[in-house]
Coordinates of C-alpha atoms in Angstrom, one line a residue:
X19 CA 0.0 0.0 0.0
X20 CA 1.5 3.2 -1.1
X21 CA 1.6 6.2 1.2
X22 CA 0.3 9.6 -0.3
X23 CA 1.7 12.7 1.3
X24 CA -0.7 15.3 2.5
X25 CA -0.4 19.1 2.0
X26 CA 1.6 21.2 -0.5
X27 CA 4.7 19.4 -1.5
X28 CA 7.8 21.2 -2.9
X29 CA 8.1 21.0 -6.7
X30 CA 10.2 18.3 -8.2
X31 CA 13.6 19.4 -9.6
X32 CA 12.6 18.6 -13.2
X33 CA 9.7 21.1 -12.9
X34 CA 12.1 24.0 -12.6
X35 CA 13.3 23.4 -16.1
X36 CA 9.9 24.3 -17.7
X37 CA 9.8 27.9 -19.0
X38 CA 7.0 30.1 -17.9
X39 CA 4.8 31.6 -20.7
X40 CA 6.3 35.1 -20.4
X41 CA 9.7 33.6 -21.0
X42 CA 8.7 32.4 -24.5
X43 CA 10.0 34.5 -27.4
X44 CA 7.5 37.0 -28.8
X45 CA 5.6 35.8 -31.9
X46 CA 7.1 37.1 -35.2
X47 CA 5.1 39.2 -37.7
X48 CA 3.0 37.1 -40.0
X49 CA 2.8 34.1 -37.7
X50 CA -0.4 32.8 -36.1
X51 CA -1.1 34.2 -32.7
X52 CA -2.9 31.4 -31.0
X53 CA -6.2 30.0 -32.0
X54 CA -7.9 33.4 -32.5
X55 CA -8.7 34.5 -36.1
X56 CA -6.5 37.2 -37.6
X57 CA -8.0 40.5 -38.8
X58 CA -8.9 40.6 -42.5
X59 CA -6.3 42.7 -44.5
X60 CA -7.3 46.0 -45.9
X61 CA -8.7 45.7 -49.5
X62 CA -6.4 46.7 -52.3
X63 CA -7.2 47.7 -55.9
X64 CA -6.7 44.7 -58.2
X65 CA -3.2 44.7 -59.7
X66 CA -2.0 47.9 -58.0
X67 CA -0.2 48.6 -54.7
X68 CA -0.5 51.2 -53.4
X69 CA -4.0 52.0 -54.7
X70 CA -4.2 54.3 -57.7
X71 CA -7.4 56.0 -58.6
X72 CA -8.4 55.6 -62.3
X73 CA -8.0 58.7 -64.4
X74 CA -9.9 59.9 -67.5
X75 CA -8.7 58.1 -70.6
X76 CA -7.6 60.0 -73.7
X77 CA -10.6 60.0 -76.0
X78 CA -13.2 57.2 -75.5
X79 CA -11.4 53.9 -75.4
X80 CA -7.8 55.0 -74.8
X81 CA -4.9 53.9 -77.0
X82 CA -4.9 50.3 -78.4
X83 CA -2.2 48.3 -76.7
X84 CA -1.2 51.1 -74.4
X85 CA 0.3 49.6 -71.1
X86 CA -2.0 49.9 -68.1
X87 CA -5.3 49.7 -70.0
X88 CA -7.6 52.4 -71.1
X89 CA -7.8 54.0 -67.6
X90 CA -4.1 54.9 -67.7
X91 CA -4.0 55.9 -71.4
X92 CA -4.0 59.6 -71.0
X93 CA -0.5 60.1 -72.5
X94 CA 0.1 60.4 -76.3
X95 CA 2.1 57.4 -77.4
X96 CA 5.6 57.6 -78.8
X97 CA 5.6 56.9 -82.6
X98 CA 8.1 56.3 -85.3
X99 CA 8.7 58.2 -88.5
X100 CA 6.1 56.4 -90.6
X101 CA 3.3 56.7 -88.1
X102 CA 4.2 60.3 -87.4
X103 CA 3.8 61.2 -91.1
X104 CA 0.5 59.3 -91.2
X105 CA -0.8 61.1 -88.1
X106 CA 0.4 64.5 -89.5
X107 CA -1.9 64.2 -92.5
X108 CA -4.7 62.3 -90.8
X109 CA -5.1 64.9 -88.1
X110 CA -5.0 67.6 -90.8
X111 CA -7.0 70.4 -89.1
X112 CA -7.4 69.0 -85.5
X113 CA -6.4 71.8 -83.1
X114 CA -7.8 70.1 -80.0
X115 CA -6.0 67.5 -78.0
X116 CA -2.2 67.0 -77.9
X117 CA 0.8 65.7 -79.8
X118 CA 3.8 63.9 -78.4
X119 CA 7.3 65.0 -78.9
X120 CA 8.1 62.1 -81.3
X121 CA 4.9 62.8 -83.2
X122 CA 5.8 66.4 -83.7
X123 CA 9.6 66.1 -84.4
X124 CA 9.3 63.2 -86.8
X125 CA 6.7 65.1 -88.8
X126 CA 9.0 68.1 -88.8
X127 CA 11.9 66.0 -89.9
X128 CA 9.8 64.6 -92.8
X129 CA 8.8 68.1 -93.9
X130 CA 12.4 69.3 -93.7
X131 CA 13.6 66.4 -95.9
X132 CA 10.9 67.2 -98.5
X133 CA 11.9 70.9 -98.5
X134 CA 15.6 70.0 -98.9
X135 CA 14.7 67.7 -101.8
X136 CA 12.7 70.5 -103.5
X137 CA 15.5 73.0 -102.9
X138 CA 18.1 70.7 -104.5
X139 CA 15.8 70.1 -107.5
X140 CA 15.2 73.8 -108.0
X141 CA 18.9 74.7 -107.7
X142 CA 20.0 72.0 -110.1
X143 CA 17.2 72.6 -112.7
X144 CA 17.4 76.3 -112.5
X145 CA 21.2 76.4 -112.6
X146 CA 21.5 74.2 -115.7
X147 CA 18.6 76.1 -117.4
X148 CA 20.4 79.4 -116.8
X149 CA 23.7 78.1 -118.1
X150 CA 22.1 76.6 -121.2
X151 CA 20.3 79.9 -122.0
X152 CA 23.6 81.8 -121.6
X153 CA 25.5 79.5 -123.9
X154 CA 22.7 78.8 -126.4
X155 CA 19.5 80.8 -126.1
X156 CA 17.8 78.7 -128.7
X157 CA 18.7 75.4 -127.0
X158 CA 15.6 73.1 -126.5
X159 CA 17.3 71.4 -123.6
X160 CA 17.7 74.8 -121.8
X161 CA 14.0 75.5 -122.5
X162 CA 13.1 72.1 -121.1
X163 CA 15.1 72.7 -118.0
X164 CA 13.5 76.1 -117.6
X165 CA 10.0 74.5 -117.7
X166 CA 11.1 71.9 -115.2
X167 CA 12.4 74.6 -112.9
X168 CA 9.0 76.4 -113.1
X169 CA 7.1 73.1 -112.5
X170 CA 9.2 72.3 -109.4
X171 CA 8.6 75.7 -108.0
X172 CA 4.9 75.3 -108.5
X173 CA 4.9 71.9 -106.8
X174 CA 6.9 73.3 -103.9
X175 CA 4.4 76.1 -103.5
X176 CA 1.5 73.6 -103.6
X177 CA 3.2 71.4 -101.0
X178 CA 3.7 74.4 -98.7
X179 CA 0.0 75.3 -99.0
X180 CA -1.1 71.7 -98.4
X181 CA 1.1 71.3 -95.2
X182 CA 0.5 74.8 -93.7
X183 CA -2.7 73.8 -91.8
X184 CA -1.4 70.5 -90.5
X185 CA 1.9 72.1 -89.5
X186 CA 0.0 74.8 -87.6
X187 CA -2.4 72.2 -85.9
X188 CA 0.4 69.9 -84.8
X189 CA 2.3 72.8 -83.4
X190 CA -0.8 73.8 -81.4
X191 CA -1.2 70.2 -80.1
X192 CA 2.5 69.9 -79.1
X193 CA 2.1 73.1 -77.1
X194 CA -1.0 71.7 -75.5
X195 CA 0.9 68.5 -74.6
X196 CA 3.6 70.6 -72.8
X197 CA 0.8 72.3 -70.8
X198 CA 0.9 75.6 -72.8
X199 CA -1.6 77.6 -74.7
X200 CA -1.8 77.0 -78.5
X201 CA -1.8 80.7 -79.0
X202 CA 2.0 80.5 -78.6
X203 CA 2.0 79.1 -82.1
X204 CA 1.7 82.7 -83.3
X205 CA 5.4 82.9 -82.7
X206 CA 5.7 81.2 -86.0
X207 CA 4.8 84.5 -87.6
X208 CA 7.8 86.1 -86.0
X209 CA 10.2 83.7 -87.8
X210 CA 9.7 85.8 -91.0
X211 CA 10.6 89.1 -89.4
X212 CA 14.0 90.3 -90.5
X213 CA 16.7 90.3 -87.7
X214 CA 14.3 88.8 -85.2
X215 CA 13.6 85.5 -87.0
X216 CA 16.4 83.7 -85.1
X217 CA 15.1 84.8 -81.7
X218 CA 11.6 83.7 -82.4
X219 CA 12.8 80.4 -83.9
X220 CA 14.9 79.6 -80.8
X221 CA 12.1 80.5 -78.4
X222 CA 9.6 78.3 -80.4
X223 CA 12.0 75.4 -80.5
X224 CA 12.6 75.5 -76.8
X225 CA 8.8 75.5 -76.1
X226 CA 8.1 72.6 -78.5
X227 CA 10.9 70.5 -76.9
X228 CA 9.4 70.6 -73.4
X229 CA 8.3 67.5 -71.6
X230 CA 4.7 66.5 -71.6
X231 CA 2.5 67.9 -68.8
X232 CA 0.8 64.9 -67.0
X233 CA -2.3 67.1 -66.4
X234 CA -2.5 68.7 -69.8
X235 CA -5.3 66.3 -70.9
X236 CA -7.6 67.8 -68.4
X237 CA -7.5 71.1 -70.1
X238 CA -7.0 70.4 -73.8
X239 CA -8.7 67.0 -74.5
X240 CA -12.0 68.5 -75.5
X241 CA -14.1 68.3 -78.7
X242 CA -12.7 66.4 -81.6
X243 CA -9.5 64.7 -80.6
X244 CA -6.7 63.6 -82.9
X245 CA -6.3 60.0 -84.0
X246 CA -3.6 57.9 -82.4
X247 CA -3.0 55.3 -85.1

């Protein structure tokens, strides 16, 4: 028969080795804190962290294939030379909206190359026609060169008239894209003033080379907007 001691007995030696709850290491972040359920995390916008409020798209459906979807498509896309020339003529008289820097400068490059080609053709045809008429006034070849020179001059004038309106409209849209009024395009008139043409040209180039304004669409994307493809 075993004898059971009465009263409070001193703890056994092995019981001193057990750590008390407050001696346990603190729980780490992200670990389960006991059997209680964890608070539900704050909702986040799908596919974005931190949350970004949707902004007004450029036009109705935004730009096809523009990264971020239509709700982030408020910026004019960067384009190459071919697309820039296409948009230059397609947005012939569209003065609303904006134009990106690549859209403007590639169109300007194309027009500059065309003007250089016309200038070379006029110098060559006019020069040879003049020489032929000096050496032999009755030369048919000289007369033909003269007619060719006149035809090239007429074509150059027609091209200048055909591109005047789109050149003005794309200048206005580029100024809009930089957050400035399209009325600054009137500086183009100052480029024909003697002794001041260089000053007006430099000021206009600096304005047209400015970065896009992220909020410009809020002020200038009204009415008929330019095509983007």
